[in-house]
Coordinates of C-alpha atoms and ligand atoms in Angstrom, one line a residue:
M755 CA 6.8 35.3 30.5
L756 CA 10.2 36.5 31.7
W757 CA 12.8 33.8 32.1
A758 CA 15.1 33.7 35.0
C759 CA 17.9 33.4 32.5
L760 CA 17.3 36.7 30.8
S761 CA 20.0 38.8 32.4
P762 CA 23.4 38.9 30.7
G763 CA 24.8 37.1 33.7
A764 CA 22.8 34.0 32.9
G765 CA 21.3 33.3 29.5
P766 CA 20.9 30.4 27.2
G767 CA 22.4 27.2 28.7
C768 CA 22.0 28.6 32.1
G769 CA 21.7 25.7 34.4
A770 CA 23.4 23.6 31.7
P771 CA 27.0 22.4 32.3
S772 CA 29.5 24.6 30.6
G773 CA 33.0 24.0 29.3
T774 CA 34.2 26.9 31.5
L775 CA 32.4 26.3 34.7
D776 CA 34.3 28.7 36.9
Q777 CA 33.8 31.7 34.6
T778 CA 30.7 33.7 35.2
P779 CA 29.8 35.9 32.3
T780 CA 29.9 39.6 33.3
Y781 CA 29.7 41.2 29.9
Q782 CA 32.7 43.2 31.1
E783 CA 35.4 40.7 30.0
M784 CA 38.3 42.3 28.1
Y785 CA 37.2 41.3 24.6
R786 CA 33.5 41.2 25.2
P787 CA 31.7 43.0 22.3
Q788 CA 29.6 45.9 23.6
L789 CA 27.8 46.6 20.3
H790 CA 27.5 43.1 19.0
F791 CA 25.4 40.1 20.0
T792 CA 27.2 37.4 21.9
P793 CA 25.7 34.6 24.0
P794 CA 26.6 34.9 27.7
R795 CA 28.7 31.8 27.5
N796 CA 29.7 29.0 25.2
W797 CA 30.2 28.5 21.5
M798 CA 28.2 30.2 18.8
N799 CA 28.4 30.1 15.0
D800 CA 25.9 30.9 12.2
P801 CA 22.8 33.0 12.7
N802 CA 19.7 30.9 12.1
G803 CA 16.0 31.2 11.8
L804 CA 16.0 35.0 11.4
V805 CA 12.3 36.0 11.4
F806 CA 10.3 39.1 12.4
Y807 CA 7.0 38.5 14.0
D808 CA 4.7 40.7 16.1
G809 CA 7.2 43.5 16.6
E810 CA 10.1 41.1 17.5
Y811 CA 13.2 40.3 15.6
H812 CA 14.2 36.7 16.4
L813 CA 17.8 35.7 16.2
F814 CA 18.5 32.0 16.6
Y815 CA 22.0 30.8 16.3
Q816 CA 24.2 27.7 16.1
Y817 CA 25.0 27.0 19.7
N818 CA 26.9 24.5 21.9
P819 CA 25.2 24.6 25.3
F820 CA 28.0 22.6 26.8
G821 CA 31.3 24.3 25.8
T822 CA 33.3 27.0 24.1
R823 CA 34.1 24.9 21.0
W824 CA 31.8 23.5 18.3
G825 CA 29.7 20.5 19.3
H826 CA 26.2 19.5 20.4
M827 CA 24.8 21.9 17.9
S828 CA 21.5 23.4 19.0
W829 CA 19.6 26.6 18.2
G830 CA 20.3 29.3 20.8
H831 CA 17.7 32.1 20.8
A832 CA 17.6 35.9 21.4
I833 CA 14.9 38.5 20.7
S834 CA 15.2 42.2 19.8
L835 CA 12.7 45.0 19.4
D836 CA 15.1 47.3 17.7
L837 CA 17.9 45.2 16.2
V838 CA 20.3 46.7 18.7
H839 CA 19.5 45.4 22.1
W840 CA 19.0 41.7 22.6
E841 CA 17.3 39.5 25.3
H842 CA 18.5 36.0 25.8
Y843 CA 16.1 33.1 25.7
P844 CA 16.5 29.4 26.4
V845 CA 17.7 27.0 23.8
A846 CA 14.9 26.7 21.2
I847 CA 15.9 23.5 19.4
P848 CA 18.3 21.3 21.3
E849 CA 20.3 18.4 20.0
A850 CA 18.2 15.4 20.7
D851 CA 18.2 11.6 20.0
G852 CA 21.6 11.8 18.2
V853 CA 20.3 14.6 15.9
M854 CA 22.1 17.9 16.0
A855 CA 20.2 21.0 14.9
F856 CA 22.3 22.6 12.2
S857 CA 21.7 25.8 10.3
G858 CA 18.4 26.8 8.8
S859 CA 15.6 29.4 8.6
A860 CA 12.2 30.3 10.0
V861 CA 9.1 31.7 8.5
V862 CA 5.7 32.9 9.7
D863 CA 3.2 30.5 8.2
W864 CA 0.5 33.1 7.8
N865 CA -2.1 30.8 6.3
N866 CA -1.3 27.8 8.5
S867 CA -0.3 25.9 5.4
S868 CA 1.5 23.4 7.6
G869 CA -1.4 22.8 9.9
F870 CA 0.8 23.3 12.9
G871 CA -1.2 26.3 14.0
N872 CA -3.7 26.2 16.9
G873 CA -6.1 28.7 15.4
E874 CA -5.1 31.6 17.6
R875 CA -2.2 33.0 15.6
P876 CA 0.0 31.8 12.7
P877 CA 2.7 29.3 13.7
L878 CA 6.4 30.1 13.3
V879 CA 8.0 27.2 11.5
A880 CA 11.7 26.5 11.6
I881 CA 13.3 24.5 8.7
Y882 CA 16.7 23.3 9.7
T883 CA 19.2 20.6 8.9
G884 CA 19.2 17.6 11.3
Y885 CA 22.6 16.0 11.4
R886 CA 22.3 12.4 12.3
E887 CA 25.8 11.8 13.8
A888 CA 25.9 8.0 13.8
E889 CA 24.9 7.8 10.2
K890 CA 26.6 11.0 9.1
I891 CA 23.5 12.0 7.2
Q892 CA 22.1 15.5 6.8
A893 CA 18.4 16.0 6.1
Q894 CA 15.8 18.7 6.5
Y895 CA 13.7 18.9 9.7
L896 CA 10.9 21.1 11.0
A897 CA 10.0 22.6 14.4
Y898 CA 7.2 24.9 15.1
S899 CA 6.0 27.4 17.8
N900 CA 2.6 28.6 18.6
D901 CA 3.6 31.0 21.3
R902 CA 5.6 33.7 19.4
G903 CA 8.8 31.7 19.4
R904 CA 9.0 31.0 23.1
S905 CA 8.7 27.3 22.9
W906 CA 9.3 24.9 20.0
M907 CA 8.0 21.4 19.1
T908 CA 9.9 19.2 16.7
Y909 CA 7.6 17.8 14.0
S910 CA 6.7 14.1 14.5
G911 CA 7.0 13.4 10.8
N912 CA 10.7 14.5 10.7
P913 CA 12.7 14.5 8.5
V914 CA 10.7 16.1 5.8
L915 CA 13.4 16.0 3.1
D916 CA 16.0 13.2 3.3
R917 CA 18.0 12.1 0.4
G918 CA 20.5 10.1 2.4
L919 CA 23.3 12.6 1.7
A920 CA 26.3 13.5 3.8
D921 CA 26.4 17.1 2.7
F922 CA 22.9 18.5 2.3
R923 CA 22.3 21.5 4.5
D924 CA 21.3 24.9 5.6
P925 CA 17.8 25.3 4.0
K926 CA 16.5 28.8 3.5
V927 CA 12.8 29.0 3.0
F928 CA 10.6 31.8 1.7
W929 CA 7.1 32.4 0.4
H930 CA 7.0 33.1 -3.3
E931 CA 3.9 35.2 -3.9
P932 CA 3.6 34.9 -7.7
T933 CA 3.5 31.1 -7.6
Q934 CA 1.8 30.9 -4.2
R935 CA 4.4 28.3 -2.9
W936 CA 7.1 27.9 -0.4
I937 CA 10.6 27.8 -2.0
M938 CA 13.6 26.2 -0.3
V939 CA 17.2 26.9 -1.4
V940 CA 19.6 24.4 0.2
A941 CA 23.3 23.5 -0.3
L942 CA 24.7 20.4 -1.8
S943 CA 27.9 21.5 -0.2
A944 CA 30.5 19.1 -1.6
D945 CA 29.1 19.4 -5.1
H946 CA 29.3 23.2 -5.0
K947 CA 25.6 23.4 -5.9
V948 CA 22.4 24.7 -4.5
Q949 CA 19.1 23.1 -5.1
F950 CA 15.6 24.7 -5.3
Y951 CA 12.6 22.8 -3.9
E952 CA 8.9 23.8 -3.8
S953 CA 6.2 23.0 -1.3
T954 CA 2.7 24.0 -0.5
D955 CA 2.7 22.8 3.1
L956 CA 6.4 23.0 4.2
K957 CA 6.2 19.3 4.8
S958 CA 6.4 17.8 1.3
W959 CA 9.1 19.1 -1.0
T960 CA 9.7 18.6 -4.7
L961 CA 13.0 19.3 -6.5
M962 CA 12.7 22.0 -9.2
S963 CA 16.2 22.9 -10.3
E964 CA 19.9 23.3 -9.4
F965 CA 22.5 26.0 -9.6
G966 CA 26.2 25.6 -9.7
P967 CA 29.1 24.9 -9.7
A968 CA 29.7 28.6 -10.5
G969 CA 31.6 31.4 -8.9
S970 CA 34.1 30.0 -6.5
D971 CA 34.3 26.2 -6.0
Q972 CA 36.7 26.5 -3.1
G973 CA 35.7 24.9 0.2
L974 CA 32.2 23.5 0.8
W975 CA 29.2 25.6 -0.2
E976 CA 27.1 26.5 2.8
C977 CA 24.3 28.7 4.1
P978 CA 22.6 29.9 0.9
D979 CA 20.1 32.7 0.8
L980 CA 17.9 34.0 -2.1
F981 CA 15.9 37.2 -2.2
P982 CA 14.9 40.0 -4.6
L983 CA 16.1 43.6 -4.3
T984 CA 15.1 46.7 -6.2
V985 CA 17.9 48.4 -8.0
E986 CA 18.3 51.9 -6.4
D987 CA 18.5 53.8 -9.6
G988 CA 14.9 54.8 -10.1
S989 CA 14.3 52.1 -12.7
Q990 CA 12.1 50.0 -10.3
Q991 CA 13.9 46.9 -11.7
D992 CA 14.3 43.9 -9.4
R993 CA 17.2 41.5 -9.3
W994 CA 17.5 38.3 -7.3
V995 CA 20.5 37.9 -5.0
L996 CA 21.8 34.4 -4.4
Q997 CA 24.3 34.4 -1.7
V998 CA 26.4 31.3 -1.0
D999 CA 29.1 30.8 1.5
L1000 CA 32.4 29.0 1.1
G1001 CA 33.9 27.1 4.0
D1002 CA 37.4 27.8 2.8
G1003 CA 39.3 29.6 0.0
A1004 CA 37.4 32.9 0.3
V1005 CA 38.9 36.3 -0.6
A1006 CA 40.6 37.1 2.7
G1007 CA 41.5 33.5 3.5
G1008 CA 39.4 30.8 5.1
S1009 CA 35.6 31.1 5.1
G1010 CA 33.6 33.9 3.5
G1011 CA 30.6 34.7 1.3
Q1012 CA 30.0 35.2 -2.5
Y1013 CA 26.9 36.4 -4.2
F1014 CA 25.4 36.1 -7.7
L1015 CA 22.8 38.5 -9.2
G1016 CA 20.2 37.3 -11.7
Y1017 CA 16.6 36.2 -12.2
F1018 CA 14.4 33.7 -10.4
D1019 CA 11.1 32.8 -12.0
G1020 CA 9.9 30.7 -9.1
R1021 CA 11.6 27.6 -10.5
Q1022 CA 15.1 28.4 -11.6
F1023 CA 17.9 30.9 -10.9
E1024 CA 19.8 32.3 -13.8
A1025 CA 22.9 34.3 -13.0
Q1026 CA 23.9 37.3 -15.0
P1027 CA 27.4 38.5 -15.6
L1028 CA 28.0 41.3 -13.2
G1029 CA 30.3 43.3 -15.5
A1030 CA 31.7 45.5 -12.7
S1031 CA 35.3 45.4 -13.9
A1032 CA 36.6 47.2 -10.8
W1033 CA 35.5 44.4 -8.6
A1034 CA 37.1 41.2 -9.8
G1035 CA 35.1 38.5 -8.1
P1036 CA 35.3 34.7 -8.6
G1037 CA 33.7 34.1 -12.1
L1038 CA 30.1 35.2 -12.1
A1039 CA 30.1 36.0 -8.4
Q1040 CA 31.3 38.8 -6.3
W1041 CA 32.6 38.8 -2.7
V1042 CA 30.3 39.8 0.0
D1043 CA 32.9 41.2 2.4
Y1044 CA 36.6 41.6 2.0
G1045 CA 37.5 41.1 5.7
Q1046 CA 38.0 37.7 7.2
D1047 CA 35.2 37.7 9.7
F1048 CA 31.8 37.7 8.0
Y1049 CA 30.3 34.4 7.3
A1050 CA 27.0 32.5 6.9
A1051 CA 25.0 35.8 6.5
V1052 CA 21.3 35.2 6.1
S1053 CA 18.4 37.7 5.8
W1054 CA 15.4 38.2 8.0
S1055 CA 12.1 36.7 6.9
D1056 CA 8.8 38.6 7.2
V1057 CA 10.1 42.1 7.7
P1058 CA 6.9 44.1 7.1
I1059 CA 6.4 45.6 3.6
Q1060 CA 6.0 49.0 5.1
D1061 CA 9.5 48.8 6.4
G1062 CA 10.7 47.5 3.0
R1063 CA 14.3 46.7 4.0
R1064 CA 16.1 43.5 3.4
L1065 CA 18.2 42.9 6.6
W1066 CA 20.9 40.4 7.3
I1067 CA 23.5 39.5 9.9
G1068 CA 26.5 37.3 9.7
W1069 CA 28.7 35.3 12.0
M1070 CA 31.7 37.5 12.8
N1071 CA 34.3 34.8 12.8
N1072 CA 36.2 32.5 10.4
W1073 CA 36.5 28.7 10.4
Q1074 CA 40.2 29.0 10.0
Y1075 CA 40.7 30.1 13.6
A1076 CA 37.2 30.3 15.1
Q1077 CA 37.8 27.8 17.8
E1078 CA 41.1 29.4 19.0
I1079 CA 40.1 33.1 19.5
P1080 CA 41.1 34.2 23.0
T1081 CA 37.6 34.9 24.4
D1082 CA 36.1 33.3 27.5
P1083 CA 33.5 32.2 28.7
W1084 CA 31.9 32.7 25.2
R1085 CA 33.2 32.3 21.6
S1086 CA 32.0 34.4 18.6
A1087 CA 29.9 37.4 18.0
Q1088 CA 27.3 38.2 15.3
S1089 CA 28.0 41.2 13.0
L1090 CA 26.0 44.3 13.2
P1091 CA 22.7 44.0 11.4
R1092 CA 22.9 45.5 7.9
S1093 CA 20.5 46.6 5.3
L1094 CA 21.1 45.5 1.7
H1095 CA 21.0 47.6 -1.4
L1096 CA 21.5 47.1 -5.1
R1097 CA 23.4 50.0 -6.7
N1098 CA 24.4 50.7 -10.3
V1099 CA 28.1 51.4 -10.3
G1100 CA 28.3 52.4 -13.9
D1101 CA 29.4 49.2 -15.5
G1102 CA 27.2 46.8 -13.5
L1103 CA 25.1 46.2 -10.4
R1104 CA 26.6 45.8 -7.0
L1105 CA 25.3 44.7 -3.6
A1106 CA 25.9 47.3 -0.9
Q1107 CA 25.6 46.8 2.8
Q1108 CA 24.9 49.5 5.4
P1109 CA 24.7 49.2 9.2
V1110 CA 21.0 49.6 10.2
R1111 CA 19.9 53.1 11.2
E1112 CA 18.7 51.9 14.5
L1113 CA 22.3 51.8 15.7
Q1114 CA 22.2 55.6 15.8
S1115 CA 20.4 55.3 19.1
L1116 CA 23.8 54.3 20.6
R1117 CA 25.4 57.6 19.8
E1118 CA 26.7 59.3 22.9
R1119 CA 29.6 61.8 23.1
F1120 CA 30.3 63.4 19.8
M1121 CA 33.2 65.1 18.1
Q1122 CA 33.8 66.8 14.8
I1123 CA 36.9 68.1 13.1
E1124 CA 36.9 71.0 10.7
A1125 CA 37.9 70.3 7.2
R1126 CA 41.7 70.1 7.0
Q1127 CA 44.6 69.0 4.9
L1128 CA 46.9 66.2 6.1
S1129 CA 50.3 66.2 4.5
D1130 CA 52.5 63.2 5.2
E1131 CA 51.5 63.4 8.9
T1132 CA 49.5 61.8 11.7
F1133 CA 46.9 63.7 13.5
T1134 CA 46.3 62.2 16.9
L1135 CA 42.7 62.8 17.9
S1136 CA 43.2 61.1 21.2
E1137 CA 45.5 64.0 22.1
T1138 CA 42.6 66.4 21.6
G1139 CA 40.5 64.5 24.1
F1140 CA 38.7 62.0 21.9
W1141 CA 39.3 58.3 22.1
G1142 CA 37.4 55.1 22.7
R1143 CA 36.9 51.4 22.2
R1144 CA 33.2 51.7 21.2
L1145 CA 33.1 54.2 18.3
E1146 CA 31.2 55.1 15.2
I1147 CA 33.2 57.2 12.8
L1148 CA 32.1 59.0 9.6
A1149 CA 34.8 60.5 7.5
E1150 CA 35.2 61.8 4.0
F1151 CA 38.6 62.1 2.3
E1152 CA 39.8 63.4 -1.0
P1153 CA 43.3 62.2 -2.0
E1154 CA 45.6 64.8 -3.5
T1155 CA 49.1 63.5 -3.7
A1156 CA 49.0 61.0 -0.8
R1157 CA 49.9 57.4 -1.7
E1158 CA 48.0 56.1 1.3
F1159 CA 45.7 57.6 4.0
G1160 CA 43.2 56.6 6.6
L1161 CA 42.7 56.0 10.3
R1162 CA 44.3 54.1 13.1
V1163 CA 41.9 52.8 15.7
R1164 CA 42.4 51.1 19.1
V1165 CA 45.8 52.6 19.2
G1166 CA 48.0 51.7 22.2
Q1167 CA 51.7 51.8 22.9
Q1168 CA 52.6 48.8 20.9
E1169 CA 49.5 48.3 18.7
G1170 CA 46.9 49.8 16.5
T1171 CA 44.5 48.7 13.7
V1172 CA 44.9 50.5 10.4
I1173 CA 41.9 51.3 8.2
G1174 CA 43.3 52.8 5.1
Y1175 CA 43.1 53.5 1.4
D1176 CA 45.8 52.5 -1.0
V1177 CA 45.5 55.2 -3.7
T1178 CA 47.6 53.5 -6.3
R1179 CA 45.7 50.3 -6.1
S1180 CA 42.3 51.9 -5.4
E1181 CA 41.9 49.5 -2.5
L1182 CA 40.3 49.9 1.0
F1183 CA 42.1 47.8 3.6
V1184 CA 42.2 46.8 7.2
D1185 CA 45.7 45.9 8.6
R1186 CA 45.4 43.9 11.8
T1187 CA 49.0 42.7 11.8
R1188 CA 49.8 44.8 14.9
S1189 CA 46.2 45.0 16.3
G1190 CA 46.8 43.2 19.6
R1191 CA 46.8 39.5 20.4
S1192 CA 47.3 37.2 17.4
D1193 CA 49.4 34.5 18.8
F1194 CA 46.5 32.0 19.0
H1195 CA 46.7 31.3 15.2
P1196 CA 49.4 31.9 12.6
L1197 CA 46.9 33.0 10.0
F1198 CA 45.2 35.8 12.0
A1199 CA 47.7 38.7 11.8
R1200 CA 47.0 39.8 8.3
R1201 CA 46.1 42.7 6.1
H1202 CA 42.8 42.4 4.1
A1203 CA 42.0 44.6 1.1
G1204 CA 39.0 45.1 -1.2
P1205 CA 38.7 47.1 -4.4
L1206 CA 36.9 50.4 -4.2
P1207 CA 37.0 53.2 -6.8
L1208 CA 36.7 56.7 -5.5
R1209 CA 33.4 58.4 -6.1
D1210 CA 33.8 62.0 -7.5
G1211 CA 37.4 61.7 -6.3
R1212 CA 36.3 61.0 -2.7
L1213 CA 36.3 58.2 -0.2
R1214 CA 33.5 58.1 2.4
L1215 CA 34.0 55.8 5.4
Q1216 CA 31.6 54.6 8.0
I1217 CA 33.4 52.6 10.7
F1218 CA 32.2 50.8 13.8
V1219 CA 34.9 50.0 16.4
D1220 CA 34.1 47.6 19.2
R1221 CA 36.2 45.8 21.9
S1222 CA 37.2 43.0 19.5
S1223 CA 36.2 44.0 16.0
V1224 CA 36.1 46.7 13.3
E1225 CA 33.4 46.9 10.6
V1226 CA 34.3 49.2 7.7
F1227 CA 31.8 50.4 5.1
G1228 CA 33.4 52.2 2.1
N1229 CA 31.4 54.5 -0.1
D1230 CA 28.0 53.7 1.5
G1231 CA 28.8 50.1 1.8
L1232 CA 29.9 49.2 -1.7
T1233 CA 33.0 47.6 -0.2
V1234 CA 32.9 46.2 3.3
L1235 CA 35.5 44.8 5.6
T1236 CA 34.7 43.0 8.8
D1237 CA 37.6 41.9 11.0
Q1238 CA 38.1 40.8 14.5
I1239 CA 40.9 42.3 16.6
F1240 CA 42.1 41.6 20.1
P1241 CA 43.7 44.8 21.5
S1242 CA 44.5 45.6 25.1
L1243 CA 41.6 47.2 27.0
G1244 CA 43.7 50.4 27.3
S1245 CA 44.3 50.8 23.6
E1246 CA 41.8 53.5 22.9
G1247 CA 43.7 55.9 20.7
L1248 CA 42.4 57.3 17.4
E1249 CA 44.5 58.8 14.6
V1250 CA 44.1 60.1 11.1
Y1251 CA 47.1 59.9 8.7
A1252 CA 48.4 60.5 5.3
V1253 CA 51.6 59.0 3.7
G1254 CA 53.6 60.0 0.7
G1255 CA 51.7 63.3 0.1
S1256 CA 48.6 65.1 1.1
V1257 CA 44.9 64.3 1.5
K1258 CA 42.0 66.6 2.2
L1259 CA 39.9 65.5 5.1
H1260 CA 36.5 67.0 4.2
S1261 CA 34.6 65.9 7.2
F1262 CA 35.2 63.8 10.3
T1263 CA 32.5 63.0 12.9
A1264 CA 32.9 60.4 15.6
W1265 CA 30.7 59.2 18.4
Q1266 CA 31.5 57.2 21.5
L1267 CA 28.7 54.6 21.7
R1268 CA 26.7 53.3 24.6
S1269 CA 27.0 49.6 25.3
I1270 CA 24.0 47.6 24.2
W1271 CA 24.2 45.5 27.4
R1272 CA 23.4 48.4 29.8
Ligands
FRU534 C1 28.4 26.9 8.5 C2 28.1 25.5 9.0 C3 26.8 25.1 8.3 C4 26.2 24.1 9.3 C5 26.6 24.6 10.6 C6 27.0 23.6 11.7 O1 29.2 27.6 9.4 O2 29.1 24.6 8.7 O3 26.9 24.6 7.0 O4 24.9 23.9 9.2 O5 27.8 25.4 10.4 O6 27.2 24.2 12.9

């Protein structure tokens, strides 16, 4: 069934009162992302319930149907066939009876272990935190769908896991084949711990073990995820990745993610020292993203084995200023979907993230520069006829004597965002101090940097530029920076530069990209 709300002009919450009643979404607003998912109107935070079923990628998300700030948390819903284009669906799980629907996950219950199925097809089951506002209690709740995620029923036996705690949230559930059980990883946020529970029917849960405090104990621990990845070195070895978010005190300031690598035997997670000296993370952990706008990342459940990818998406915002960003009538975007990889970097294993290949379908006008040397100079590509505010860029540099080199994107008369490499410090950085509007919060105009050793003396960059963000993947995603920016619409310039010496630009290819909304 096609909903009347499906067009970008309407969408979830259509018909519901909005905080910005007079603003009709057009998807042409100045800062409206054209490559990233945004709800037509109102507030969004974490991605939730990511599950693939019957050819469809579901994206649920923390949503306030009634305004552009956090509140009335409900699960908004969108569906994609290709991880690129999204269709909006009505709110799946609304706030009801004083219980907000906080973050959580969804699974395909293939064997109908929950008994929620109606015999025709396996039910989709969502496991989320119900926040009982009056009592200030967080507990785990279930909802299910028997019509491919189109409509959702909350379980009459809710809550299914209630320990009377104030900070007990964001359950991520997956099927553990070797032990034939469901496993839940969930955050004891204020204790900087995650707990692991087991179940055979998704309804009754038994505590198995805990992990933490470890890594960073800043902020509150939120939105954990746990999954295995095969090390991409031909050894066929698996490691488990435990990703845990911090509400504050992350590497770029404010909220951000860390991850641990180790072993999970179906009961207990044991972290291994990462040993990658070039990347100094917090204790046993490593940072997921060195920009300021990648939070609450969770991975898709039930991606077919033939596909084989582990895919995730994160909230492209930061609790430090999320409620102040100058967008209207919506607030917040999701990151581009990324595939996850485990690479051996010589002295340890490291998580790499790459934008999904499906995004190549957006490539439109294309330009290439011949290999050239840049010597203490700026090469303005926009003067050669290439510019844009929706771009994908692939570039490979080899520093010679330059102290710093890189690109400037979204360049206008008074502004530009620098994506550069500091040779002395071996650091990839994004400098958004002069990127456009930043007056809405004192902590926004900053430079963010992450360690990244050169590979065979070279730096390879893949960059996505949108109306209000940049995502930078260094050396095939070993170091990633995700940052929002708010430049003028007319700032479309593109430059390559070198400072303090020379750099060899081995290759440079850029595409203007089609909008996902047309
Ligand atoms: C993370 C978070 C979660 C919580 C949700 C509430 O951004 O704080 O821990 O479930 O947002 O909207």
